[in-house]
Tab-separated table of C-alpha atoms in Angstrom:
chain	number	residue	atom	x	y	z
G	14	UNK	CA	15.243	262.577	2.595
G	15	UNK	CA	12.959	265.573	2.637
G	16	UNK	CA	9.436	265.472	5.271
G	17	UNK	CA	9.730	261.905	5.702
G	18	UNK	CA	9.573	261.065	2.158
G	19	UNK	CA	12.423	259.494	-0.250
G	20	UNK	CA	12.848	261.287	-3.580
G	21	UNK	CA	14.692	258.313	-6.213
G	22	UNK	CA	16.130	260.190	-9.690
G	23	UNK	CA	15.074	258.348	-12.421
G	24	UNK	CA	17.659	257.614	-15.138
G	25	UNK	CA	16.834	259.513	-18.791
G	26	UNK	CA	14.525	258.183	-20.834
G	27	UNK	CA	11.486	257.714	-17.816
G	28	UNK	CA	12.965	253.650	-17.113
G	29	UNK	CA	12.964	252.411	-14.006
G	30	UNK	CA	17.370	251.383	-12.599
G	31	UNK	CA	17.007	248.018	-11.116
G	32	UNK	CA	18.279	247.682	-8.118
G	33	UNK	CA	22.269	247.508	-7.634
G	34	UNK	CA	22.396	244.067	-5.545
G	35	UNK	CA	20.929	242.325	-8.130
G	36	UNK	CA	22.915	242.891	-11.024
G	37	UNK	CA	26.223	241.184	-9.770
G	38	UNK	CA	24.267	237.929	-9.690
G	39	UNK	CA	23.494	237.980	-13.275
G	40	UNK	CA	26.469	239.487	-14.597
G	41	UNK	CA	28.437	236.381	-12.315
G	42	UNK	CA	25.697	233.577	-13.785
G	43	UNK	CA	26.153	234.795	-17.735
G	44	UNK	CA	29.977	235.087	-16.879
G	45	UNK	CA	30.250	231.885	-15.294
G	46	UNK	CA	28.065	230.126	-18.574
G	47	UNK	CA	30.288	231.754	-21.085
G	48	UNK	CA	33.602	230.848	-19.812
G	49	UNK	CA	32.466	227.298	-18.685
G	50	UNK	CA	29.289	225.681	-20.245
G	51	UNK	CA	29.384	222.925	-17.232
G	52	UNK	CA	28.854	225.252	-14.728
G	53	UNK	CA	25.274	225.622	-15.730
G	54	UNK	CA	24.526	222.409	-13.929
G	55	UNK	CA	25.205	224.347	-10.219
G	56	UNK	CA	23.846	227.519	-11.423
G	57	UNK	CA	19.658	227.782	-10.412
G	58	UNK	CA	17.520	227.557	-14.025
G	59	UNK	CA	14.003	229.785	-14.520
G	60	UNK	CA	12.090	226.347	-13.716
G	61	UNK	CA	9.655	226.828	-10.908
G	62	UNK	CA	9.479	231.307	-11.768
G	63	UNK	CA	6.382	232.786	-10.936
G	64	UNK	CA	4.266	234.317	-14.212
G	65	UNK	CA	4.400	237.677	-11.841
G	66	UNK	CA	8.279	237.541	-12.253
G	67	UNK	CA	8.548	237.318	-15.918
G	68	UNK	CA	10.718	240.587	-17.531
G	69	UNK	CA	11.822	241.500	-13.628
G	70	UNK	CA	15.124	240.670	-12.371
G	71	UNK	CA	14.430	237.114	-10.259
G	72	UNK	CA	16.004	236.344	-6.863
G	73	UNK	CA	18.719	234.297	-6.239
G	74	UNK	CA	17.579	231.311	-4.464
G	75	UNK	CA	18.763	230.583	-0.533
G	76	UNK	CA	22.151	228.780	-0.566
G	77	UNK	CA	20.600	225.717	0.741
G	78	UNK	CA	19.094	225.376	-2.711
G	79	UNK	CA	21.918	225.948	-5.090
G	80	UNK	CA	23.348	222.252	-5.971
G	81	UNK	CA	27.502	223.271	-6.780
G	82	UNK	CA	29.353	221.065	-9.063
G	83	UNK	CA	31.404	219.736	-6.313
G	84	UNK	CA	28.205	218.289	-4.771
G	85	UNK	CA	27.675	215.931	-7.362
G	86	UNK	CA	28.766	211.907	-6.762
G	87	UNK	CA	32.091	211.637	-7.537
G	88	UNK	CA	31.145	209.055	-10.766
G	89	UNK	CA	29.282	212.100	-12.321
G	90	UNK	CA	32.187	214.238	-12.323
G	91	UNK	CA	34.721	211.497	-13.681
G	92	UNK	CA	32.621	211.368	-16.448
G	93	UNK	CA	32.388	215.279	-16.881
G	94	UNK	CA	36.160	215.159	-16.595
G	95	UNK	CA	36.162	212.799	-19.169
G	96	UNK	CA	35.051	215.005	-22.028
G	97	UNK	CA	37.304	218.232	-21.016
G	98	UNK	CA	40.854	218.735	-22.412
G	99	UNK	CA	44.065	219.682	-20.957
G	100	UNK	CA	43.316	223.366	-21.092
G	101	UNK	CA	39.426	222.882	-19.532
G	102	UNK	CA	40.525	220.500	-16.896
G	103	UNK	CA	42.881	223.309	-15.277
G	104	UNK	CA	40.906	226.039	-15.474
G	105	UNK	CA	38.051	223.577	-13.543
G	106	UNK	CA	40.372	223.290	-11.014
G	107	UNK	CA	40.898	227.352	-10.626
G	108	UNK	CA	37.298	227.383	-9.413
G	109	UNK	CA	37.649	226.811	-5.763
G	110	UNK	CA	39.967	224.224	-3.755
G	111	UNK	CA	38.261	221.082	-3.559
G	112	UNK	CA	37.842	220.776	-7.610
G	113	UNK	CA	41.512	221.990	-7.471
G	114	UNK	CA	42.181	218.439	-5.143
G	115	UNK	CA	40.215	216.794	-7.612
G	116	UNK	CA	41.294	218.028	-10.466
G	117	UNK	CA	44.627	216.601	-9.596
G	118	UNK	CA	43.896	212.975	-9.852
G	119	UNK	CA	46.608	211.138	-11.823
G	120	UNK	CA	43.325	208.771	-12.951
G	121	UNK	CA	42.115	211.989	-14.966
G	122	UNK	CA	45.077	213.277	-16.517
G	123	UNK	CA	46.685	209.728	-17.259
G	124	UNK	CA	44.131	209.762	-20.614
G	125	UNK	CA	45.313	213.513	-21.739
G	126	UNK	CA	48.998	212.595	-20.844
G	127	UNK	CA	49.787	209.303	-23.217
G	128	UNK	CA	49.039	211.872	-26.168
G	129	UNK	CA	51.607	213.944	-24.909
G	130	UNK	CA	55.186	213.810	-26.147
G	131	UNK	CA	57.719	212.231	-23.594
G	132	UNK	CA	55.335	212.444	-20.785
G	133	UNK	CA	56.598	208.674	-19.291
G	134	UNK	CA	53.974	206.168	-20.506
G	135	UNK	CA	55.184	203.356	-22.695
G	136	UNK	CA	53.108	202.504	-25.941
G	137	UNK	CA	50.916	200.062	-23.750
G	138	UNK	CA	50.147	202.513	-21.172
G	139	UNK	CA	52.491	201.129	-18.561
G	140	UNK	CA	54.133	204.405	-16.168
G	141	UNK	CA	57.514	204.762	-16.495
G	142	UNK	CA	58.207	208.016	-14.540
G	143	UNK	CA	56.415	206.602	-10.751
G	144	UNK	CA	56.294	209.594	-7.949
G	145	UNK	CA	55.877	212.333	-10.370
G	146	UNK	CA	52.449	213.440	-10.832
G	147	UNK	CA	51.099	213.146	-13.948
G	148	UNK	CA	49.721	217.147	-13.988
G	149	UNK	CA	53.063	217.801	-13.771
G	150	UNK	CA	54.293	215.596	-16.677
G	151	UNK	CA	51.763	216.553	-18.899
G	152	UNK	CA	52.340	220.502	-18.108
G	153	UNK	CA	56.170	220.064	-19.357
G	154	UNK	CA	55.101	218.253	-22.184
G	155	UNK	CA	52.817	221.130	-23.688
G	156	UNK	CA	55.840	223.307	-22.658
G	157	UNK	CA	58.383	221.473	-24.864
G	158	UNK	CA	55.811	221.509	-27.392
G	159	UNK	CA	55.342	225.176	-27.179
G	160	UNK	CA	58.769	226.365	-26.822
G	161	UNK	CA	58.098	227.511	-23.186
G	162	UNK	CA	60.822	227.842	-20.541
G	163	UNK	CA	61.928	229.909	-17.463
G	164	UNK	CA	65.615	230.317	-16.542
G	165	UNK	CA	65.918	229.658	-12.891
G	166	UNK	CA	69.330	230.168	-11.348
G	167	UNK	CA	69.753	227.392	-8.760
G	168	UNK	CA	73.526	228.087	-8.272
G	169	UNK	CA	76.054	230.718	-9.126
G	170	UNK	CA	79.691	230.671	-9.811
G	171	UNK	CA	81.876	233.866	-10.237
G	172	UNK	CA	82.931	232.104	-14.090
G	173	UNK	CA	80.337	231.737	-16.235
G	174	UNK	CA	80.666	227.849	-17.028
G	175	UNK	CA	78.277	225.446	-17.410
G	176	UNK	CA	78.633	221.961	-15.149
G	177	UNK	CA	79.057	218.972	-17.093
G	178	UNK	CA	77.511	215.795	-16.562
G	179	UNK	CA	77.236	211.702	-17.205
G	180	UNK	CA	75.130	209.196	-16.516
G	181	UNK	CA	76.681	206.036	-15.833
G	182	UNK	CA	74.168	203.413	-14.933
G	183	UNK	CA	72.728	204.166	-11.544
G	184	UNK	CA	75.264	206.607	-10.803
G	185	UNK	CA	75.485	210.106	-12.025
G	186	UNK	CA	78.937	212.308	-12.434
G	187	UNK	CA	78.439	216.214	-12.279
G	188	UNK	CA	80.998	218.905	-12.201
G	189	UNK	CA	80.830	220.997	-9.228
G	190	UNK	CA	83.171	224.140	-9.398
G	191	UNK	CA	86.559	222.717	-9.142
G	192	UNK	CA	85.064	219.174	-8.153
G	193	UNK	CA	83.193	216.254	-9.481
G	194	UNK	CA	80.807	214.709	-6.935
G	195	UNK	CA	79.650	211.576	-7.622
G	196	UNK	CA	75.663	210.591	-6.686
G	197	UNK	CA	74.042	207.269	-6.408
G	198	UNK	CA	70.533	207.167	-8.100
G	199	UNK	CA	68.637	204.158	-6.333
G	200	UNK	CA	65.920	202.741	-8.897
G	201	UNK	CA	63.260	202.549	-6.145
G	202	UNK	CA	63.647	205.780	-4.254
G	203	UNK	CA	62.486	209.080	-6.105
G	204	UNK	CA	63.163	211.712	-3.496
G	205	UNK	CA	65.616	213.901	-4.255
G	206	UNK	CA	69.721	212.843	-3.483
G	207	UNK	CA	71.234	216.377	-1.558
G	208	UNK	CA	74.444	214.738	-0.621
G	209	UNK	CA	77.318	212.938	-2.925
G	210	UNK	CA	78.511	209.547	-2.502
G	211	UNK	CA	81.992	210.105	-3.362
G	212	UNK	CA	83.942	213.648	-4.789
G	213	UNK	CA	86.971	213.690	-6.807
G	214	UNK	CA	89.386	216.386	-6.226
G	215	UNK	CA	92.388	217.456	-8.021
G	216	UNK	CA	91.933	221.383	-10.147
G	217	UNK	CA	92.718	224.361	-8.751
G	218	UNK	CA	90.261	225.877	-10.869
G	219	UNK	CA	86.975	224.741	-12.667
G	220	UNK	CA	85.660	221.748	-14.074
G	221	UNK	CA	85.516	222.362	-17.490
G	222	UNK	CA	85.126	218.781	-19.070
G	223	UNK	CA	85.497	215.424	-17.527
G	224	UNK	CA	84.997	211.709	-19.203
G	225	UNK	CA	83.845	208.291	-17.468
G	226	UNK	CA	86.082	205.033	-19.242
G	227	UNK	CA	87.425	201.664	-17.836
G	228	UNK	CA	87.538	202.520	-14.355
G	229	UNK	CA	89.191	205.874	-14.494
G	230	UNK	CA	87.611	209.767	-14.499
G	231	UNK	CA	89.591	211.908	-16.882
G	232	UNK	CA	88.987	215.680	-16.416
G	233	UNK	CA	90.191	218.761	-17.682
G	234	UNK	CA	90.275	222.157	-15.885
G	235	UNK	CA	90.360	225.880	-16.041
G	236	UNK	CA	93.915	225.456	-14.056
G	237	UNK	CA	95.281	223.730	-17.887
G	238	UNK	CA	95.910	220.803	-16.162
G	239	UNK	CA	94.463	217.356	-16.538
G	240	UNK	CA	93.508	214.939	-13.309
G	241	UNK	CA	92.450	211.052	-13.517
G	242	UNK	CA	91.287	209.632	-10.514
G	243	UNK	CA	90.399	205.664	-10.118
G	244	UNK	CA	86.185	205.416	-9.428
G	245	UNK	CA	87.041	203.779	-5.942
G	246	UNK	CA	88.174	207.472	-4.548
G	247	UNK	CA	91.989	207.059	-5.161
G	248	UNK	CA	93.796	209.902	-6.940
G	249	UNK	CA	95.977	208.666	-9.578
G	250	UNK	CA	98.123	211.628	-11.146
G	251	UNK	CA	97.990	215.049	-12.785
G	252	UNK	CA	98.943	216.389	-15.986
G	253	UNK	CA	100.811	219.802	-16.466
G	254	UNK	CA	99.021	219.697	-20.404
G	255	UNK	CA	98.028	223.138	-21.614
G	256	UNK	CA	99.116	226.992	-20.526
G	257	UNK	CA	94.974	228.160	-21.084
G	258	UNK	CA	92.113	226.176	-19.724
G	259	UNK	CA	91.343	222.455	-20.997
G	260	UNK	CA	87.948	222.876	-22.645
G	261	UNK	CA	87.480	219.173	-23.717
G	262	UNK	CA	88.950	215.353	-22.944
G	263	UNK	CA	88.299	211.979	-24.313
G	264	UNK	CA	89.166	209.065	-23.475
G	265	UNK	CA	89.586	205.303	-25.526
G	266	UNK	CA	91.442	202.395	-23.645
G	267	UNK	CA	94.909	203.796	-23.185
G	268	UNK	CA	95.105	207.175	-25.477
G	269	UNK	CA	93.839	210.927	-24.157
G	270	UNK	CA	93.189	213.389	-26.100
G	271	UNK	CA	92.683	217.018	-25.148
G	272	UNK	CA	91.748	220.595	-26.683
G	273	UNK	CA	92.575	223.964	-24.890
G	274	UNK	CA	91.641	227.532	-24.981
G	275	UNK	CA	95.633	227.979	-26.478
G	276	UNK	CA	94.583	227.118	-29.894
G	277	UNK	CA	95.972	223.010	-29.439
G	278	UNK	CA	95.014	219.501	-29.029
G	279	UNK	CA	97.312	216.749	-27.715
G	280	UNK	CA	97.711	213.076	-27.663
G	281	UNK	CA	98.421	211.446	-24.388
G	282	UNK	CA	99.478	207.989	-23.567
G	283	UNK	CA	97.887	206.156	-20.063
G	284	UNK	CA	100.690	202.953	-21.300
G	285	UNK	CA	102.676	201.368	-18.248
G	286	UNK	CA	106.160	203.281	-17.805
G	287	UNK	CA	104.723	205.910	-20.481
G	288	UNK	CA	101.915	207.510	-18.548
G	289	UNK	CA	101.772	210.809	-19.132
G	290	UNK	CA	103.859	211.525	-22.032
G	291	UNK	CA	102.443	213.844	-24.501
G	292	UNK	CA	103.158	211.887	-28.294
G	293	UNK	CA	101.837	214.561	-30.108
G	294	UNK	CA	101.142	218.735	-30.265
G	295	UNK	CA	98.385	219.655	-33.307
G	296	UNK	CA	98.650	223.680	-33.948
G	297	UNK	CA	94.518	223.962	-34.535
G	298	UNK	CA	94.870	227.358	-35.264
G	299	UNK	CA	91.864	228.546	-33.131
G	300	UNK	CA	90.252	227.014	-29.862
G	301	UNK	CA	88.867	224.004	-29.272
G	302	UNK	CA	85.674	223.756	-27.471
G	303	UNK	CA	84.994	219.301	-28.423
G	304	UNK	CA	87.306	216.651	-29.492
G	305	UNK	CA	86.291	213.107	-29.597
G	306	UNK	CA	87.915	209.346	-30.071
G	307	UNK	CA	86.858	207.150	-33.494
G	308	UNK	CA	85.940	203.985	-31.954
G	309	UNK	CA	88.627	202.044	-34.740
G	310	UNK	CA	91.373	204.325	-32.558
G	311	UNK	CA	92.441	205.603	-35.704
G	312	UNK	CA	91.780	209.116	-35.884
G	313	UNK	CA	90.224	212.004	-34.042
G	314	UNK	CA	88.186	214.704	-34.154
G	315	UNK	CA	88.140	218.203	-33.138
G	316	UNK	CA	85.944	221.003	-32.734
G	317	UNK	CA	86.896	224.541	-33.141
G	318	UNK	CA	84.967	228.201	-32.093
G	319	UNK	CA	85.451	228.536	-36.058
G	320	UNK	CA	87.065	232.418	-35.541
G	321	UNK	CA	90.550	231.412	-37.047
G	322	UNK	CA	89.228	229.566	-40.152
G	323	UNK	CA	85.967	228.800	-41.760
G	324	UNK	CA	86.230	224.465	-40.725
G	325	UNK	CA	85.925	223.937	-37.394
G	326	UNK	CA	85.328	220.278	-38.172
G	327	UNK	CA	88.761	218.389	-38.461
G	328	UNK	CA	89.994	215.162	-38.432
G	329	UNK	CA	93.069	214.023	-37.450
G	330	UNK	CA	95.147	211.181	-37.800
G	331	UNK	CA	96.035	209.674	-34.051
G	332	UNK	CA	99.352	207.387	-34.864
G	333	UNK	CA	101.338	210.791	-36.660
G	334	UNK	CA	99.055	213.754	-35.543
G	335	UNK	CA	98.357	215.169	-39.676
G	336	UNK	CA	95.506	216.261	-40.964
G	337	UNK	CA	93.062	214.073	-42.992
G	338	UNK	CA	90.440	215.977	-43.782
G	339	UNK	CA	88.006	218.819	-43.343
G	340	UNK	CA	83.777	218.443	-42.596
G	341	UNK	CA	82.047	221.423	-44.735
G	342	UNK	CA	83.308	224.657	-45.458
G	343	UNK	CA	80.236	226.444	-45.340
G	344	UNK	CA	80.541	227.741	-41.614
G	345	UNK	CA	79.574	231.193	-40.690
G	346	UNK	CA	82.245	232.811	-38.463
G	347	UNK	CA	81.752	232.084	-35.116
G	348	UNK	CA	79.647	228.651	-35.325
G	349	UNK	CA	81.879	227.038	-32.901
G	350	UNK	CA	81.416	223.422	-32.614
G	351	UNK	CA	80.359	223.065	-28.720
G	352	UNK	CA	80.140	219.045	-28.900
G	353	UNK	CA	81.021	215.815	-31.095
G	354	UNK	CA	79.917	212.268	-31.037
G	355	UNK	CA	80.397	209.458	-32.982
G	356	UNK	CA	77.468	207.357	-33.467
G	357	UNK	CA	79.461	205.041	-35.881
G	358	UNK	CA	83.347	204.491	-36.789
G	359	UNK	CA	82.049	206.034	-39.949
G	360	UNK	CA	79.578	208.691	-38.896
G	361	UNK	CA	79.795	211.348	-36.592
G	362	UNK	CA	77.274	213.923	-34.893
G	363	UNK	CA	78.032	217.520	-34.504
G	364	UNK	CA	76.385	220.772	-32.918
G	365	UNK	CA	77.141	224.178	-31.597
G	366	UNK	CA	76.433	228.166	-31.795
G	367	UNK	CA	74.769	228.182	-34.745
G	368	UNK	CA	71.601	226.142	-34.049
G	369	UNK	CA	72.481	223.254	-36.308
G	370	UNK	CA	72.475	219.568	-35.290
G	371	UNK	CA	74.660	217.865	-37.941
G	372	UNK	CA	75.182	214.257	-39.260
G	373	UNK	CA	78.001	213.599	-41.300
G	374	UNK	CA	79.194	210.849	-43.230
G	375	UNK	CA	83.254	210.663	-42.694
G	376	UNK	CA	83.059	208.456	-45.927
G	377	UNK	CA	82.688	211.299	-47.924
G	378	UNK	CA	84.349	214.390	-46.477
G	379	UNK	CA	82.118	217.032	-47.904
G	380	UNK	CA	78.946	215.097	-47.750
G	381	UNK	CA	76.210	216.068	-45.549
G	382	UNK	CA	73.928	213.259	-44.614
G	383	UNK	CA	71.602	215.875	-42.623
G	384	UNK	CA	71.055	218.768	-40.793
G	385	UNK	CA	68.527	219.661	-37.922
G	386	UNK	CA	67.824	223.669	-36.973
G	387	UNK	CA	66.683	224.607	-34.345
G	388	UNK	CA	65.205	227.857	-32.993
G	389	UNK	CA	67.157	230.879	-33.333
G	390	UNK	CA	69.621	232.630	-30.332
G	391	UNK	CA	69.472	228.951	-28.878
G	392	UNK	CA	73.129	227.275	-28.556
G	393	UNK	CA	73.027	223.062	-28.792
G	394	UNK	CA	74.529	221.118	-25.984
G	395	UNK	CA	74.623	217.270	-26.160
């Protein structure tokens, strides 16, 4: 400011800069159209521009004249919704908190969500999954899809073990620590249970396995011993079975059988006046992590870390204890076999460290049926 006069520097080139409080109102109106073509019906158009105006900047118009999306009947933006996918519809609701409310309307994702895999709609439409929203179910469901998860520690133990679980009807069994609380799921009531109905006591040590049959909770735990409680709360008696942890128990009417970290498996008989009583000690020659019943309560299975030989897939006769055969030989070392299930007396399921989800035919020892990887560095549970 020099003798009452303002001196402006033009930029090179003899052009006139427009002025600085007009250019974030473009730059958010060309922004706002490129990332979102529907916006354009809240931004103001060049109807109604003055001749004069034409190739200058133009005014925003007062806010009592801008029309936002938000503004428009509630029909009208059903029908927008309508037309937007999964990815459109949440980045609508980004813009400003009462499309966010909107935006979460089970009415507009329920269309988006029966294309989605396991998202709790039967074939006919009908909701299966009541009291969870359906945002939420179709967010998980592009996150199986994709391969996206999130580790989130909810508890902590000084042993790194994993809790082990069964659903039994409306009740659920889960391995806490050195117990196994029991939890009542009522079909009606979706908030979350905090407290257990009933827990069953009886290691000195972890959980490692337990198994739900005729009445009766068999568990094994870190303490080598194995507990079996009655489901109305009454502890029945423990076995002194293994000198390492018990990694595995199954039960089939009146037979146990167990696997332990010391490189065995043992039969166990739950007979009146014989309760107890080990019948028979298998050497497996490496340690069992799975071990599972044949429904004929012929034989038995076991499942091995697969560090001692290259078979961690054995059967095993359950009247004498001897081998019958081997599943594969093809094993890398160290694909221990984390779980077994038979889905038939004459075909069994298999899966562990190394990815694979097996199904084999026990018909034919070394026969295959099929095989299911799965992404690397990701163990299989069942």
């Amino acid at each position: 400011y020099m003798g009452g006069r303002t001196h402006v520097t033009a930029p090179a080139g003899g052009q006139k800069q427009p002025p600085e409080e007009r250019r974030p109102t473009r730059a958010r109106q060309a922004a706002a159209a490129a990332a979102f073509p529907l916006l354009i019906l809240s931004l103001p158009g060049p109807a109604g521009r003055d001749h004069r105006s034409m190739g200058r900047p133009s005014t925003p118009p007062p806010a009592d004249l801008r029309s936002p999306l938000w503004a428009l009947p509630e029909e009208l933006l059903l029908l927008i919704c309508s037309y937007l996918d999964a990815r459109a519809l949440g980045r609508l609701g980004q813009t400003c908190r009462r499309l966010f409310r909107f935006t979460c309307r089970d009415v507009l994702w329920r269309r988006l969500a029966r294309l989605c895999l396991n998202a709790g709609f039967s074939a006919l439409g009908a909701d299966l999954v009541l009291g969870v929203p359906v945002k939420e179910r179709v967010k998980v469901s592009q996150n199986w899809r994709l391969g996206r998860c999130r580790r989130i520690p909810l508890l902590r133990w000084k042993r790194n073990l994993m809790p082990w679980m069964q659903l039994d009807g409306d009740y659920l069994y889960l391995s806490q620590a050195e117990d196994i609380h029991l939890y009542w799921l009522h079909p009606k009531d979706t908030n979350l249970v905090w407290y257990p109905q009933t827990v069953f006591s009886g290691h000195r040590e972890d959980v490692c396995r337990f198994v739900v049959d005729n009445g009766h909770i068999i568990s094994g735990g870190g303490d080598g011993n194995i507990a079996l409680h009655k489901l109305n709360g009454s502890f029945n008696f423990k076995i002194l079975g293994h000198q390492q942890e018990v990694n595995c128990v199954d039960c089939q009417e009146s037979i146990i059988v167990s696997g332990s970290r010391d490189r065995t498996a043992k039969v166990w008989s739950l007979l009146s006046g014989r309760a107890g009583q080990c019948l028979h000690t298998i050497q497996t020659e490496d340690r069992v992590w799975s071990i599972a019943i044949s429904p004929l309560l012929s034989s038995f299975v076991t499942g091995t870390a697969c560090c001692g030989h290259n078979s961690p897939l054995r059967v095993w006769d359950l009247g004498s204890g001897q081998l019958i055969t081997c599943l594969g030989t093809d094993f890398h070392r160290g694909a221990g076999v984390l779980d077994v299930f038979y889905e038939t007396p004459s075909t069994l399921l298999s899966c562990g460290y190394d990815t694979y989800i097996r199904y084999w035919d026990l018909r034919t020892s070394t026969k295959l049926v099929w095989n299911l990887a799965l992404k690397k560095k990701m163990e299989v549970f069942i």
